[in-house]
Amino acid sequence: MIQRYENLEAVSQAAAELFAARANVAVRDRGRFSVALAGGNTPRRAYELLAQKPLCDSVPWSQVHVFWGDERCVPPVDPRSNYRMAREAFLDRIPLLDSQIHPMRGVGDPDEAALEYERELRQFFADGQPRFDLVLLGMGDNAHTASLFPGLPVLEERTRWVSAVYIVELQMHRLTLTAPAINQAATVAFLVAGADKAQPLKEVLQGPRDPQRLPAQLVQPVDGELLWLVDKTAAARL
Ligand code: 6PG
């Protein structure tokens, strides 16, 4: 479902409210809330709103578990780190124990870090599927999401939950949830804003299916809801 908003601030408010709403339902029904955070710039404001009144008082933080949808293979203090962005935007300002924060390891061997994260997910999701209550995603202007970039072999992955990838155009290793892992979620919400996303968004949502070129098209929850929270500039060509 596509939800159009006036601007990034409105997208961020809606995303933060969605986070709080899904957290309360998950904790009420299952005693915990698992969320995989998006990286990049778009979600930062939504994270900031979660650390401010009134929303910060509406989330059952003691039962929240925070994961990441992808991570750059850099140290956690590196300005490019998605972990660092989330800590600065909200995690350092809310009452979470370290045991509730599950970062991907950005240093060391990427393949080993991917296997390690997959082990952590398989331990957390003991019933065999990584059914995050909420996965937040962004979308790049080349229609990548998480670190599922066009043309990568990981786009064909059908069994692993976490993979290490090398992004030639960025000259960077990254760790990413795979499409099968993302698609087990109860709710997946894309946050997309800015005119540079208008063309890729139109192609992803209204163009022919071509996930090798448009990896965001791989996100099709098996038994969950898919939301697109977009601002009007990104939605301009829909
Ligand atoms: C990352 C993200 C990536 C991001 C898109 C959009 O680690 O960069 O996971 O998939 O969501 O690149 O980034 P912006 O929100 O900065 O446009």
mmCIF file of C-alpha atoms and ligand atoms in Angstrom:
data_model
loop_
_atom_site.group_PDB
_atom_site.id
_atom_site.type_symbol
_atom_site.label_atom_id
_atom_site.label_comp_id
_atom_site.label_asym_id
_atom_site.label_seq_id
_atom_site.Cartn_x
_atom_site.Cartn_y
_atom_site.Cartn_z
ATOM 1 C CA MET A 1 0.000 0.000 0.000
ATOM 2 C CA ILE A 2 1.387 3.442 -0.948
ATOM 3 C CA GLN A 3 0.941 6.257 1.581
ATOM 4 C CA ARG A 4 1.747 9.720 0.216
ATOM 5 C CA TYR A 5 2.979 12.484 2.510
ATOM 6 C CA GLU A 6 3.720 16.176 2.024
ATOM 7 C CA ASN A 7 7.413 15.944 2.854
ATOM 8 C CA LEU A 8 10.135 13.980 4.640
ATOM 9 C CA GLU A 9 9.027 15.295 8.026
ATOM 10 C CA ALA A 10 5.559 13.856 7.494
ATOM 11 C CA VAL A 11 7.007 10.557 6.223
ATOM 12 C CA SER A 12 9.206 10.432 9.319
ATOM 13 C CA GLN A 13 6.311 11.123 11.672
ATOM 14 C CA ALA A 14 4.263 8.376 10.033
ATOM 15 C CA ALA A 15 7.154 5.921 10.204
ATOM 16 C CA ALA A 16 7.798 6.665 13.871
ATOM 17 C CA GLU A 17 4.103 6.236 14.671
ATOM 18 C CA LEU A 18 4.073 2.946 12.747
ATOM 19 C CA PHE A 19 7.082 1.757 14.778
ATOM 20 C CA ALA A 20 5.312 2.624 18.044
ATOM 21 C CA ALA A 21 2.032 1.055 16.970
ATOM 22 C CA ARG A 22 3.610 -2.208 15.788
ATOM 23 C CA ALA A 23 5.754 -2.343 18.937
ATOM 24 C CA ASN A 24 2.727 -2.136 21.206
ATOM 25 C CA VAL A 25 0.832 -4.806 19.288
ATOM 26 C CA ALA A 26 3.823 -7.164 19.184
ATOM 27 C CA VAL A 27 4.559 -6.787 22.878
ATOM 28 C CA ARG A 28 0.869 -7.243 23.754
ATOM 29 C CA ASP A 29 0.550 -10.357 21.591
ATOM 30 C CA ARG A 30 4.015 -11.957 21.841
ATOM 31 C CA GLY A 31 5.854 -10.220 24.651
ATOM 32 C CA ARG A 32 8.540 -8.692 22.435
ATOM 33 C CA PHE A 33 9.040 -6.512 19.338
ATOM 34 C CA SER A 34 11.774 -7.168 16.807
ATOM 35 C CA VAL A 35 12.648 -4.459 14.289
ATOM 36 C CA ALA A 36 15.304 -4.302 11.567
ATOM 37 C CA LEU A 37 16.428 -0.734 10.964
ATOM 38 C CA ALA A 38 17.190 0.835 7.612
ATOM 39 C CA GLY A 39 20.407 2.718 7.109
ATOM 40 C CA GLY A 40 21.179 5.715 4.970
ATOM 41 C CA ASN A 41 19.797 9.222 5.510
ATOM 42 C CA THR A 42 16.031 8.958 5.022
ATOM 43 C CA PRO A 43 15.106 7.156 8.275
ATOM 44 C CA ARG A 44 17.220 9.365 10.564
ATOM 45 C CA ARG A 45 14.413 11.823 11.325
ATOM 46 C CA ALA A 46 11.979 9.013 12.121
ATOM 47 C CA TYR A 47 14.509 7.611 14.594
ATOM 48 C CA GLU A 48 14.958 11.042 16.174
ATOM 49 C CA LEU A 49 11.183 11.335 16.656
ATOM 50 C CA LEU A 50 11.159 7.997 18.486
ATOM 51 C CA ALA A 51 13.534 9.440 21.078
ATOM 52 C CA GLN A 52 11.333 12.501 21.687
ATOM 53 C CA LYS A 53 8.052 12.999 23.522
ATOM 54 C CA PRO A 54 5.364 11.968 22.954
ATOM 55 C CA LEU A 55 6.458 8.886 20.999
ATOM 56 C CA CYS A 56 9.343 7.918 23.285
ATOM 57 C CA ASP A 57 6.841 7.421 26.097
ATOM 58 C CA SER A 58 4.548 5.256 23.964
ATOM 59 C CA VAL A 59 7.008 2.483 23.075
ATOM 60 C CA PRO A 60 7.495 -0.506 25.447
ATOM 61 C CA TRP A 61 11.267 -0.165 25.111
ATOM 62 C CA SER A 62 12.100 -2.904 27.638
ATOM 63 C CA GLN A 63 10.686 -5.514 25.219
ATOM 64 C CA VAL A 64 12.154 -4.048 22.031
ATOM 65 C CA HIS A 65 14.959 -5.761 20.108
ATOM 66 C CA VAL A 66 16.772 -3.718 17.468
ATOM 67 C CA PHE A 67 18.473 -5.304 14.482
ATOM 68 C CA TRP A 68 19.759 -3.874 11.206
ATOM 69 C CA GLY A 69 18.723 -4.629 7.650
ATOM 70 C CA ASP A 70 22.235 -3.939 6.450
ATOM 71 C CA GLU A 71 25.535 -2.465 7.519
ATOM 72 C CA ARG A 72 28.547 -0.979 5.905
ATOM 73 C CA CYS A 73 31.750 -2.915 6.681
ATOM 74 C CA VAL A 74 33.326 -0.097 8.652
ATOM 75 C CA PRO A 75 34.046 0.394 12.373
ATOM 76 C CA PRO A 76 31.014 1.334 14.521
ATOM 77 C CA VAL A 77 32.459 4.814 15.057
ATOM 78 C CA ASP A 78 32.808 5.440 11.324
ATOM 79 C CA PRO A 79 30.460 8.200 10.033
ATOM 80 C CA ARG A 80 29.250 5.732 7.378
ATOM 81 C CA SER A 81 28.122 3.180 9.975
ATOM 82 C CA ASN A 82 24.358 2.550 10.078
ATOM 83 C CA TYR A 83 24.819 1.462 13.689
ATOM 84 C CA ARG A 84 26.408 4.802 14.539
ATOM 85 C CA MET A 85 23.624 6.712 12.784
ATOM 86 C CA ALA A 86 20.936 4.861 14.789
ATOM 87 C CA ARG A 87 22.804 5.296 18.066
ATOM 88 C CA GLU A 88 23.161 9.025 17.494
ATOM 89 C CA ALA A 89 19.579 9.454 16.234
ATOM 90 C CA PHE A 90 17.819 7.553 19.048
ATOM 91 C CA LEU A 91 19.386 4.480 20.618
ATOM 92 C CA ASP A 92 21.692 6.482 22.889
ATOM 93 C CA ARG A 93 18.682 8.359 24.219
ATOM 94 C CA ILE A 94 16.320 5.537 25.098
ATOM 95 C CA PRO A 95 16.492 2.908 27.851
ATOM 96 C CA LEU A 96 17.689 -0.194 25.973
ATOM 97 C CA LEU A 97 20.081 -2.773 27.389
ATOM 98 C CA ASP A 98 23.003 -3.827 25.209
ATOM 99 C CA SER A 99 21.326 -7.236 25.029
ATOM 100 C CA GLN A 100 18.444 -5.572 23.150
ATOM 101 C CA ILE A 101 20.663 -4.026 20.485
ATOM 102 C CA HIS A 102 21.933 -6.438 17.841
ATOM 103 C CA PRO A 103 24.389 -4.715 15.498
ATOM 104 C CA MET A 104 25.980 -6.387 12.519
ATOM 105 C CA ARG A 105 29.764 -6.560 12.944
ATOM 106 C CA GLY A 106 31.223 -4.021 10.560
ATOM 107 C CA VAL A 107 34.844 -4.920 11.221
ATOM 108 C CA GLY A 108 36.766 -8.068 10.388
ATOM 109 C CA ASP A 109 36.016 -10.600 7.675
ATOM 110 C CA PRO A 110 32.638 -9.770 6.048
ATOM 111 C CA ASP A 111 31.754 -13.393 5.288
ATOM 112 C CA GLU A 112 32.420 -14.424 8.878
ATOM 113 C CA ALA A 113 30.420 -11.429 10.146
ATOM 114 C CA ALA A 114 27.487 -12.460 7.934
ATOM 115 C CA LEU A 115 27.583 -16.029 9.253
ATOM 116 C CA GLU A 116 27.819 -14.683 12.803
ATOM 117 C CA TYR A 117 24.766 -12.461 12.328
ATOM 118 C CA GLU A 118 22.820 -15.285 10.761
ATOM 119 C CA ARG A 119 23.639 -17.441 13.800
ATOM 120 C CA GLU A 120 22.409 -14.632 16.059
ATOM 121 C CA LEU A 121 19.164 -14.350 14.090
ATOM 122 C CA ARG A 122 18.613 -18.131 14.123
ATOM 123 C CA GLN A 123 19.089 -18.080 17.881
ATOM 124 C CA PHE A 124 16.675 -15.160 18.344
ATOM 125 C CA PHE A 125 14.054 -16.561 15.965
ATOM 126 C CA ALA A 126 14.115 -20.047 17.461
ATOM 127 C CA ASP A 127 11.085 -21.236 15.510
ATOM 128 C CA GLY A 128 13.017 -21.239 12.281
ATOM 129 C CA GLN A 129 11.930 -18.160 10.339
ATOM 130 C CA PRO A 130 13.225 -14.564 10.813
ATOM 131 C CA ARG A 131 9.758 -13.095 11.303
ATOM 132 C CA PHE A 132 10.691 -9.548 12.226
ATOM 133 C CA ASP A 133 7.673 -7.642 13.455
ATOM 134 C CA LEU A 134 8.856 -4.686 11.396
ATOM 135 C CA VAL A 135 11.526 -4.215 8.748
ATOM 136 C CA LEU A 136 12.264 -0.629 7.777
ATOM 137 C CA LEU A 137 13.846 -0.127 4.365
ATOM 138 C CA GLY A 138 15.068 2.717 2.235
ATOM 139 C CA MET A 139 15.520 2.695 -1.514
ATOM 140 C CA GLY A 140 18.433 4.063 -3.465
ATOM 141 C CA ASP A 141 18.119 5.977 -6.749
ATOM 142 C CA ASN A 142 19.156 2.736 -8.473
ATOM 143 C CA ALA A 143 16.302 0.875 -6.769
ATOM 144 C CA HIS A 144 18.576 -1.004 -4.363
ATOM 145 C CA THR A 145 17.294 -1.686 -0.884
ATOM 146 C CA ALA A 146 19.235 -2.730 2.188
ATOM 147 C CA SER A 147 22.467 -3.724 0.435
ATOM 148 C CA LEU A 148 20.709 -5.633 -2.308
ATOM 149 C CA PHE A 149 22.224 -3.802 -5.265
ATOM 150 C CA PRO A 150 21.447 -4.406 -8.953
ATOM 151 C CA GLY A 151 23.150 -7.366 -10.568
ATOM 152 C CA LEU A 152 24.573 -8.927 -7.401
ATOM 153 C CA PRO A 153 24.450 -12.722 -6.965
ATOM 154 C CA VAL A 154 22.817 -12.173 -3.540
ATOM 155 C CA LEU A 155 19.623 -11.213 -5.407
ATOM 156 C CA GLU A 156 19.259 -14.906 -6.268
ATOM 157 C CA GLU A 157 19.792 -16.083 -2.657
ATOM 158 C CA ARG A 158 16.946 -18.302 -1.526
ATOM 159 C CA THR A 159 18.095 -19.844 1.773
ATOM 160 C CA ARG A 160 20.581 -17.705 3.664
ATOM 161 C CA TRP A 161 19.283 -14.876 5.842
ATOM 162 C CA VAL A 162 22.431 -12.715 5.861
ATOM 163 C CA SER A 163 25.053 -12.243 3.165
ATOM 164 C CA ALA A 164 28.252 -10.269 2.672
ATOM 165 C CA VAL A 165 28.418 -8.335 -0.584
ATOM 166 C CA TYR A 166 30.952 -6.135 -2.336
ATOM 167 C CA ILE A 167 29.539 -3.000 -3.943
ATOM 168 C CA VAL A 168 31.876 -2.142 -6.812
ATOM 169 C CA GLU A 169 30.437 1.321 -7.384
ATOM 170 C CA LEU A 170 30.993 2.164 -3.712
ATOM 171 C CA GLN A 171 34.215 0.150 -3.360
ATOM 172 C CA MET A 172 32.780 -1.143 -0.117
ATOM 173 C CA HIS A 173 31.921 -4.433 1.535
ATOM 174 C CA ARG A 174 28.537 -4.598 3.197
ATOM 175 C CA LEU A 175 26.390 -7.022 5.149
ATOM 176 C CA THR A 176 22.732 -7.373 4.256
ATOM 177 C CA LEU A 177 19.605 -9.272 5.083
ATOM 178 C CA THR A 178 18.638 -11.297 2.050
ATOM 179 C CA ALA A 179 15.270 -11.068 0.304
ATOM 180 C CA PRO A 180 14.068 -14.358 1.841
ATOM 181 C CA ALA A 181 14.809 -12.964 5.315
ATOM 182 C CA ILE A 182 13.152 -9.607 4.660
ATOM 183 C CA ASN A 183 10.103 -11.328 3.157
ATOM 184 C CA GLN A 184 9.392 -13.289 6.335
ATOM 185 C CA ALA A 185 8.554 -10.047 8.163
ATOM 186 C CA ALA A 186 5.097 -9.272 9.500
ATOM 187 C CA THR A 187 5.398 -5.695 8.228
ATOM 188 C CA VAL A 188 7.876 -4.179 5.775
ATOM 189 C CA ALA A 189 7.825 -0.403 5.402
ATOM 190 C CA PHE A 190 9.814 1.497 2.791
ATOM 191 C CA LEU A 191 10.617 5.121 3.586
ATOM 192 C CA VAL A 192 11.243 6.987 0.327
ATOM 193 C CA ALA A 193 11.637 10.732 -0.126
ATOM 194 C CA GLY A 194 13.157 13.111 -2.644
ATOM 195 C CA ALA A 195 12.838 13.828 -6.352
ATOM 196 C CA ASP A 196 15.796 11.577 -7.177
ATOM 197 C CA LYS A 197 13.684 8.587 -6.128
ATOM 198 C CA ALA A 198 10.698 9.430 -8.386
ATOM 199 C CA GLN A 199 11.850 7.540 -11.477
ATOM 200 C CA PRO A 200 13.119 4.405 -9.696
ATOM 201 C CA LEU A 201 9.977 4.362 -7.551
ATOM 202 C CA LYS A 202 7.769 4.471 -10.640
ATOM 203 C CA GLU A 203 9.751 1.634 -12.216
ATOM 204 C CA VAL A 204 9.696 -0.478 -9.057
ATOM 205 C CA LEU A 205 5.990 -0.043 -8.413
ATOM 206 C CA GLN A 206 4.545 0.315 -11.908
ATOM 207 C CA GLY A 207 7.173 -1.033 -14.308
ATOM 208 C CA PRO A 208 7.775 -4.570 -15.496
ATOM 209 C CA ARG A 209 9.181 -7.036 -12.998
ATOM 210 C CA ASP A 210 12.971 -6.906 -13.289
ATOM 211 C CA PRO A 211 14.468 -7.504 -9.831
ATOM 212 C CA GLN A 212 18.001 -7.903 -11.140
ATOM 213 C CA ARG A 213 17.810 -4.267 -12.222
ATOM 214 C CA LEU A 214 15.287 -3.186 -9.567
ATOM 215 C CA PRO A 215 16.125 -5.113 -6.381
ATOM 216 C CA ALA A 216 13.431 -3.357 -4.314
ATOM 217 C CA GLN A 217 10.960 -5.453 -6.339
ATOM 218 C CA LEU A 218 12.264 -8.509 -4.469
ATOM 219 C CA VAL A 219 10.499 -7.271 -1.335
ATOM 220 C CA GLN A 220 7.223 -9.187 -1.365
ATOM 221 C CA PRO A 221 6.361 -10.301 2.184
ATOM 222 C CA VAL A 222 5.294 -13.968 2.197
ATOM 223 C CA ASP A 223 2.714 -13.463 4.931
ATOM 224 C CA GLY A 224 2.942 -9.822 5.900
ATOM 225 C CA GLU A 225 2.082 -6.326 4.878
ATOM 226 C CA LEU A 226 4.128 -4.089 2.587
ATOM 227 C CA LEU A 227 3.890 -0.354 3.091
ATOM 228 C CA TRP A 228 5.446 2.451 1.054
ATOM 229 C CA LEU A 229 5.700 5.708 3.000
ATOM 230 C CA VAL A 230 6.649 8.225 0.326
ATOM 231 C CA ASP A 231 6.760 11.980 0.066
ATOM 232 C CA LYS A 232 5.109 13.791 -2.820
ATOM 233 C CA THR A 233 8.342 14.477 -4.677
ATOM 234 C CA ALA A 234 9.222 10.789 -4.722
ATOM 235 C CA ALA A 235 5.650 9.948 -5.732
ATOM 236 C CA ALA A 236 5.554 12.591 -8.482
ATOM 237 C CA ARG A 237 5.635 10.079 -11.350
ATOM 238 C CA LEU A 238 3.205 7.538 -9.966
HETATM 239 C C1 6PG B 1 22.274 1.933 3.442
HETATM 240 C C2 6PG B 1 20.823 1.582 3.299
HETATM 241 C C3 6PG B 1 20.422 1.778 1.881
HETATM 242 C C4 6PG B 1 19.591 3.024 1.870
HETATM 243 C C5 6PG B 1 19.399 3.541 0.480
HETATM 244 C C6 6PG B 1 18.689 4.894 0.514
HETATM 245 O O1 6PG B 1 22.981 1.279 4.210
HETATM 246 O O2 6PG B 1 22.651 2.929 2.795
HETATM 247 O O3 6PG B 1 20.478 0.434 3.810
HETATM 248 O O4 6PG B 1 19.686 0.715 1.328
HETATM 249 O O5 6PG B 1 18.332 2.751 2.463
HETATM 250 O O6 6PG B 1 20.687 3.693 -0.090
HETATM 251 O O7 6PG B 1 19.553 5.779 1.188
HETATM 252 P P1 6PG B 1 19.056 7.274 1.533
HETATM 253 O O8 6PG B 1 17.957 7.100 2.541
HETATM 254 O O9 6PG B 1 20.286 7.914 2.138
HETATM 255 O O10 6PG B 1 18.589 7.893 0.264
#
